[in-house]
Amino acid sequence: SNRTVTILERGPNHIIALKPPSVVCHHGGRTGSRSKAKRGEEPEIPMLQRVRDAIHDIDSRNAGDDFDKKSKRKVNLVHRLDRGASGALLLAFADDDVEKEDATTKKGATANLIEAMASEDSTKTYVALVRGEGILKGEDLRDKGWFEVTRPIKDESGKEKDATTFFKFVAGQPETVDDEINRPRISLVLARPKQGRWHQIRKHLRSLSHPVLGDT
């Protein structure tokens, strides 16, 4: 379904939802969703709206007749995943995010979680399937364990920014022909980006001559 969403975890201030591939996190100039609506096609429903609607449906079922069906709890994205990526997506309830002039007021859930995600104590691990058997210039990357790639990346405006990603090549498969079946070169890689630059993991893997499967 165009609105289906799986809620993995729900707390008093946060939600973790499973983002499927090919679904955007929110509407933007690059999603094309509004253009679809203008052409009479069914618009794409982003994760932000799917989660909000799912929480509303769950709460309405649990509350019964006393529930205000017109009121929907607002949720905010704490981070984003590319359209083609799948995985756990963290969101926060926006109920306590109203800004107040009082400097002693505690931060809302969204600000706290964004700050926590950006902290050096936070570890975000991504799993990628890449084209290549894990060999670079004669070196088996699986033998390196975790290693660092530091290479500046241009943002959407073309400005270069520092970027570091840690990689671990877990397994690799050489290109073989067995029983008349072509088995392409492929590797399983773990990635931990230090920043969150535009397509950082993809660009750093491409610099290792191991592009993500499906990338052009």
mmCIF file of C-alpha atoms in Angstrom:
data_model
loop_
_atom_site.group_PDB
_atom_site.id
_atom_site.type_symbol
_atom_site.label_atom_id
_atom_site.label_comp_id
_atom_site.label_asym_id
_atom_site.label_seq_id
_atom_site.Cartn_x
_atom_site.Cartn_y
_atom_site.Cartn_z
ATOM 1 C CA SER A 1 0.000 0.000 0.000
ATOM 2 C CA ASN A 2 1.093 3.583 -0.646
ATOM 3 C CA ARG A 3 0.491 4.401 3.038
ATOM 4 C CA THR A 4 1.781 1.257 4.739
ATOM 5 C CA VAL A 5 4.287 1.723 7.562
ATOM 6 C CA THR A 6 5.776 -0.597 10.178
ATOM 7 C CA ILE A 7 6.290 0.878 13.655
ATOM 8 C CA LEU A 8 9.259 -0.885 15.266
ATOM 9 C CA GLU A 9 9.186 0.965 18.582
ATOM 10 C CA ARG A 10 7.238 3.715 20.276
ATOM 11 C CA GLY A 11 8.186 5.605 23.415
ATOM 12 C CA PRO A 12 6.771 8.666 25.177
ATOM 13 C CA ASN A 13 8.887 10.997 23.029
ATOM 14 C CA HIS A 14 10.000 8.981 19.996
ATOM 15 C CA ILE A 15 8.988 6.545 17.268
ATOM 16 C CA ILE A 16 11.198 4.180 15.273
ATOM 17 C CA ALA A 17 9.689 3.198 11.924
ATOM 18 C CA LEU A 18 10.904 0.818 9.228
ATOM 19 C CA LYS A 19 11.540 2.755 6.035
ATOM 20 C CA PRO A 20 11.210 0.661 2.875
ATOM 21 C CA PRO A 21 13.289 1.444 -0.214
ATOM 22 C CA SER A 22 11.954 3.881 -2.849
ATOM 23 C CA VAL A 23 10.020 5.916 -0.262
ATOM 24 C CA VAL A 24 11.121 9.480 0.546
ATOM 25 C CA CYS A 25 11.338 10.694 4.120
ATOM 26 C CA HIS A 26 9.533 13.959 3.405
ATOM 27 C CA HIS A 27 8.327 16.082 0.500
ATOM 28 C CA GLY A 28 10.953 18.174 -1.193
ATOM 29 C CA GLY A 29 11.839 19.719 -4.495
ATOM 30 C CA ARG A 30 13.474 16.477 -5.671
ATOM 31 C CA THR A 31 10.668 14.052 -4.798
ATOM 32 C CA GLY A 32 8.346 14.857 -7.676
ATOM 33 C CA SER A 33 5.311 14.011 -5.549
ATOM 34 C CA ARG A 34 3.496 17.242 -6.203
ATOM 35 C CA SER A 35 4.132 16.909 -9.931
ATOM 36 C CA LYS A 36 2.453 13.496 -9.825
ATOM 37 C CA ALA A 37 -0.634 15.037 -8.238
ATOM 38 C CA LYS A 38 -0.797 17.686 -10.943
ATOM 39 C CA ARG A 39 -0.683 14.949 -13.594
ATOM 40 C CA GLY A 40 -3.572 13.152 -11.917
ATOM 41 C CA GLU A 41 -1.352 10.349 -10.607
ATOM 42 C CA GLU A 42 -1.488 9.091 -7.040
ATOM 43 C CA PRO A 43 0.987 11.239 -5.070
ATOM 44 C CA GLU A 44 3.783 9.573 -3.176
ATOM 45 C CA ILE A 45 3.184 9.454 0.582
ATOM 46 C CA PRO A 46 6.429 10.237 2.455
ATOM 47 C CA MET A 47 7.469 8.510 5.676
ATOM 48 C CA LEU A 48 6.732 11.586 7.780
ATOM 49 C CA GLN A 49 3.058 11.523 6.795
ATOM 50 C CA ARG A 50 2.810 7.723 6.952
ATOM 51 C CA VAL A 51 4.063 7.658 10.532
ATOM 52 C CA ARG A 52 1.814 10.527 11.602
ATOM 53 C CA ASP A 53 -1.235 8.797 10.108
ATOM 54 C CA ALA A 54 -0.273 5.432 11.635
ATOM 55 C CA ILE A 55 0.102 6.921 15.126
ATOM 56 C CA HIS A 56 -3.268 8.641 14.720
ATOM 57 C CA ASP A 57 -4.942 5.363 13.708
ATOM 58 C CA ILE A 58 -3.357 3.444 16.597
ATOM 59 C CA ASP A 59 -4.350 6.081 19.158
ATOM 60 C CA SER A 60 -7.899 6.306 17.832
ATOM 61 C CA ARG A 61 -8.370 2.533 18.115
ATOM 62 C CA ASN A 62 -6.995 2.461 21.654
ATOM 63 C CA ALA A 63 -8.908 5.506 22.932
ATOM 64 C CA GLY A 64 -12.359 4.575 21.671
ATOM 65 C CA ASP A 65 -15.217 7.072 21.329
ATOM 66 C CA ASP A 66 -13.556 9.832 23.371
ATOM 67 C CA PHE A 67 -10.753 10.291 20.869
ATOM 68 C CA ASP A 68 -10.615 13.512 18.840
ATOM 69 C CA LYS A 69 -10.317 12.118 15.327
ATOM 70 C CA LYS A 70 -9.590 15.533 13.829
ATOM 71 C CA SER A 71 -6.491 16.050 15.963
ATOM 72 C CA LYS A 72 -3.235 14.428 14.865
ATOM 73 C CA ARG A 73 -0.043 14.424 16.917
ATOM 74 C CA LYS A 74 2.754 16.093 15.009
ATOM 75 C CA VAL A 75 6.005 14.207 14.489
ATOM 76 C CA ASN A 76 9.402 15.414 13.320
ATOM 77 C CA LEU A 77 12.227 13.631 11.543
ATOM 78 C CA VAL A 78 15.359 13.290 13.659
ATOM 79 C CA HIS A 79 17.424 12.171 10.659
ATOM 80 C CA ARG A 80 16.849 11.108 7.048
ATOM 81 C CA LEU A 81 17.602 8.164 4.798
ATOM 82 C CA ASP A 82 18.008 8.401 1.031
ATOM 83 C CA ARG A 83 15.036 7.379 -1.090
ATOM 84 C CA GLY A 84 16.728 4.151 -2.173
ATOM 85 C CA ALA A 85 17.820 3.170 1.349
ATOM 86 C CA SER A 86 15.822 1.081 3.807
ATOM 87 C CA GLY A 87 16.163 0.761 7.556
ATOM 88 C CA ALA A 88 15.246 2.195 10.949
ATOM 89 C CA LEU A 89 14.050 5.813 10.872
ATOM 90 C CA LEU A 90 13.922 7.817 14.104
ATOM 91 C CA LEU A 91 11.198 10.414 14.622
ATOM 92 C CA ALA A 92 10.148 12.510 17.621
ATOM 93 C CA PHE A 93 6.797 13.717 18.870
ATOM 94 C CA ALA A 94 6.624 17.484 18.434
ATOM 95 C CA ASP A 95 4.254 18.107 21.357
ATOM 96 C CA ASP A 96 6.909 19.704 23.567
ATOM 97 C CA ASP A 97 8.941 21.405 20.844
ATOM 98 C CA VAL A 98 7.331 24.831 21.196
ATOM 99 C CA GLU A 99 10.075 27.403 21.574
ATOM 100 C CA LYS A 100 9.939 29.543 24.704
ATOM 101 C CA GLU A 101 11.837 32.696 25.562
ATOM 102 C CA ASP A 102 12.817 31.331 28.964
ATOM 103 C CA ALA A 103 16.442 30.229 28.535
ATOM 104 C CA THR A 104 16.122 27.749 31.375
ATOM 105 C CA THR A 105 13.405 25.792 29.554
ATOM 106 C CA LYS A 106 14.519 22.303 28.626
ATOM 107 C CA LYS A 107 14.899 21.413 24.964
ATOM 108 C CA GLY A 108 12.113 19.517 23.247
ATOM 109 C CA ALA A 109 12.356 15.861 22.225
ATOM 110 C CA THR A 110 13.289 16.674 18.627
ATOM 111 C CA ALA A 111 16.210 18.938 19.540
ATOM 112 C CA ASN A 112 17.482 16.498 22.162
ATOM 113 C CA LEU A 113 17.402 13.527 19.799
ATOM 114 C CA ILE A 114 19.027 15.470 16.930
ATOM 115 C CA GLU A 115 21.786 16.541 19.309
ATOM 116 C CA ALA A 116 22.213 12.961 20.504
ATOM 117 C CA MET A 117 22.420 11.644 16.941
ATOM 118 C CA ALA A 118 25.087 14.234 16.106
ATOM 119 C CA SER A 119 27.137 13.388 19.196
ATOM 120 C CA GLU A 120 30.429 11.530 18.868
ATOM 121 C CA ASP A 121 28.986 9.003 21.318
ATOM 122 C CA SER A 122 26.333 8.078 18.760
ATOM 123 C CA THR A 123 27.021 5.206 16.352
ATOM 124 C CA LYS A 124 25.036 4.882 13.133
ATOM 125 C CA THR A 125 25.790 1.703 11.175
ATOM 126 C CA TYR A 126 24.634 1.162 7.594
ATOM 127 C CA VAL A 127 24.763 -2.054 5.585
ATOM 128 C CA ALA A 128 25.520 -1.891 1.846
ATOM 129 C CA LEU A 129 25.855 -4.360 -1.010
ATOM 130 C CA VAL A 130 28.522 -3.134 -3.395
ATOM 131 C CA ARG A 131 29.886 -4.166 -6.770
ATOM 132 C CA GLY A 132 33.352 -5.629 -6.358
ATOM 133 C CA GLU A 133 34.923 -8.557 -4.526
ATOM 134 C CA GLY A 134 36.640 -6.504 -1.818
ATOM 135 C CA ILE A 135 40.031 -6.209 -3.499
ATOM 136 C CA LEU A 136 41.597 -2.782 -4.117
ATOM 137 C CA LYS A 137 45.027 -2.480 -5.769
ATOM 138 C CA GLY A 138 45.836 -6.053 -4.755
ATOM 139 C CA GLU A 139 44.835 -5.530 -1.103
ATOM 140 C CA ASP A 140 42.037 -7.585 0.455
ATOM 141 C CA LEU A 141 39.868 -5.001 2.210
ATOM 142 C CA ARG A 142 38.391 -7.684 4.472
ATOM 143 C CA ASP A 143 41.763 -8.006 6.189
ATOM 144 C CA LYS A 144 41.767 -4.318 7.173
ATOM 145 C CA GLY A 145 38.917 -4.530 9.679
ATOM 146 C CA TRP A 146 37.456 -1.084 10.259
ATOM 147 C CA PHE A 147 39.296 1.559 8.242
ATOM 148 C CA GLU A 148 38.793 5.250 7.566
ATOM 149 C CA VAL A 149 38.082 7.107 4.333
ATOM 150 C CA THR A 150 38.411 10.887 4.537
ATOM 151 C CA ARG A 151 37.525 12.730 1.382
ATOM 152 C CA PRO A 152 35.734 16.095 0.906
ATOM 153 C CA ILE A 153 32.251 15.909 -0.574
ATOM 154 C CA LYS A 154 30.343 18.595 -2.438
ATOM 155 C CA ASP A 155 26.933 19.462 -1.055
ATOM 156 C CA GLU A 156 23.863 20.223 -3.171
ATOM 157 C CA SER A 157 25.142 23.750 -3.820
ATOM 158 C CA GLY A 158 28.551 22.490 -4.986
ATOM 159 C CA LYS A 159 30.450 23.557 -1.848
ATOM 160 C CA GLU A 160 33.068 21.075 -0.626
ATOM 161 C CA LYS A 161 32.848 19.914 2.991
ATOM 162 C CA ASP A 162 35.027 17.567 5.037
ATOM 163 C CA ALA A 163 33.668 14.027 5.322
ATOM 164 C CA THR A 164 34.902 10.861 7.029
ATOM 165 C CA THR A 165 33.377 7.396 6.842
ATOM 166 C CA PHE A 166 34.549 4.205 8.550
ATOM 167 C CA PHE A 167 34.115 0.995 6.558
ATOM 168 C CA LYS A 168 34.370 -2.715 7.246
ATOM 169 C CA PHE A 169 34.250 -5.203 4.381
ATOM 170 C CA VAL A 170 32.525 -8.231 5.888
ATOM 171 C CA ALA A 171 32.365 -10.653 2.971
ATOM 172 C CA GLY A 172 33.216 -10.741 -0.713
ATOM 173 C CA GLN A 173 32.359 -12.957 -3.639
ATOM 174 C CA PRO A 174 34.620 -13.215 -6.697
ATOM 175 C CA GLU A 175 33.150 -13.284 -10.164
ATOM 176 C CA THR A 176 32.695 -16.941 -11.156
ATOM 177 C CA VAL A 177 30.810 -19.091 -13.616
ATOM 178 C CA ASP A 178 29.527 -22.219 -11.922
ATOM 179 C CA ASP A 179 27.021 -24.633 -13.434
ATOM 180 C CA GLU A 180 26.420 -22.107 -16.216
ATOM 181 C CA ILE A 181 25.289 -19.497 -13.663
ATOM 182 C CA ASN A 182 27.001 -16.131 -13.765
ATOM 183 C CA ARG A 183 27.846 -14.961 -10.247
ATOM 184 C CA PRO A 184 28.802 -11.285 -10.243
ATOM 185 C CA ARG A 185 31.423 -9.757 -7.968
ATOM 186 C CA ILE A 186 29.705 -8.502 -4.846
ATOM 187 C CA SER A 187 30.660 -7.518 -1.288
ATOM 188 C CA LEU A 188 28.837 -6.878 1.968
ATOM 189 C CA VAL A 189 30.042 -3.704 3.680
ATOM 190 C CA LEU A 190 29.323 -1.964 6.994
ATOM 191 C CA ALA A 191 29.566 1.835 6.995
ATOM 192 C CA ARG A 192 29.660 4.371 9.822
ATOM 193 C CA PRO A 193 29.653 7.984 8.592
ATOM 194 C CA LYS A 194 31.107 10.564 10.962
ATOM 195 C CA GLN A 195 29.080 13.319 9.318
ATOM 196 C CA GLY A 196 25.919 13.238 7.243
ATOM 197 C CA ARG A 197 27.024 14.744 3.942
ATOM 198 C CA TRP A 198 25.042 14.454 0.735
ATOM 199 C CA HIS A 199 25.308 10.807 -0.455
ATOM 200 C CA GLN A 200 28.416 10.469 1.727
ATOM 201 C CA ILE A 201 28.515 6.661 1.953
ATOM 202 C CA ARG A 202 27.817 6.207 -1.751
ATOM 203 C CA LYS A 203 30.498 8.675 -2.791
ATOM 204 C CA HIS A 204 33.125 7.255 -0.456
ATOM 205 C CA LEU A 205 32.419 3.699 -1.619
ATOM 206 C CA ARG A 206 32.721 4.862 -5.211
ATOM 207 C CA SER A 207 36.132 6.313 -4.327
ATOM 208 C CA LEU A 208 37.115 2.771 -3.270
ATOM 209 C CA SER A 209 35.999 1.469 -6.693
ATOM 210 C CA HIS A 210 33.172 -0.441 -4.987
ATOM 211 C CA PRO A 211 29.965 1.441 -5.890
ATOM 212 C CA VAL A 212 26.656 0.545 -4.245
ATOM 213 C CA LEU A 213 24.727 -1.941 -6.368
ATOM 214 C CA GLY A 214 22.367 -0.122 -8.687
ATOM 215 C CA ASP A 215 24.350 3.131 -8.714
ATOM 216 C CA THR A 216 25.238 4.498 -12.111
#
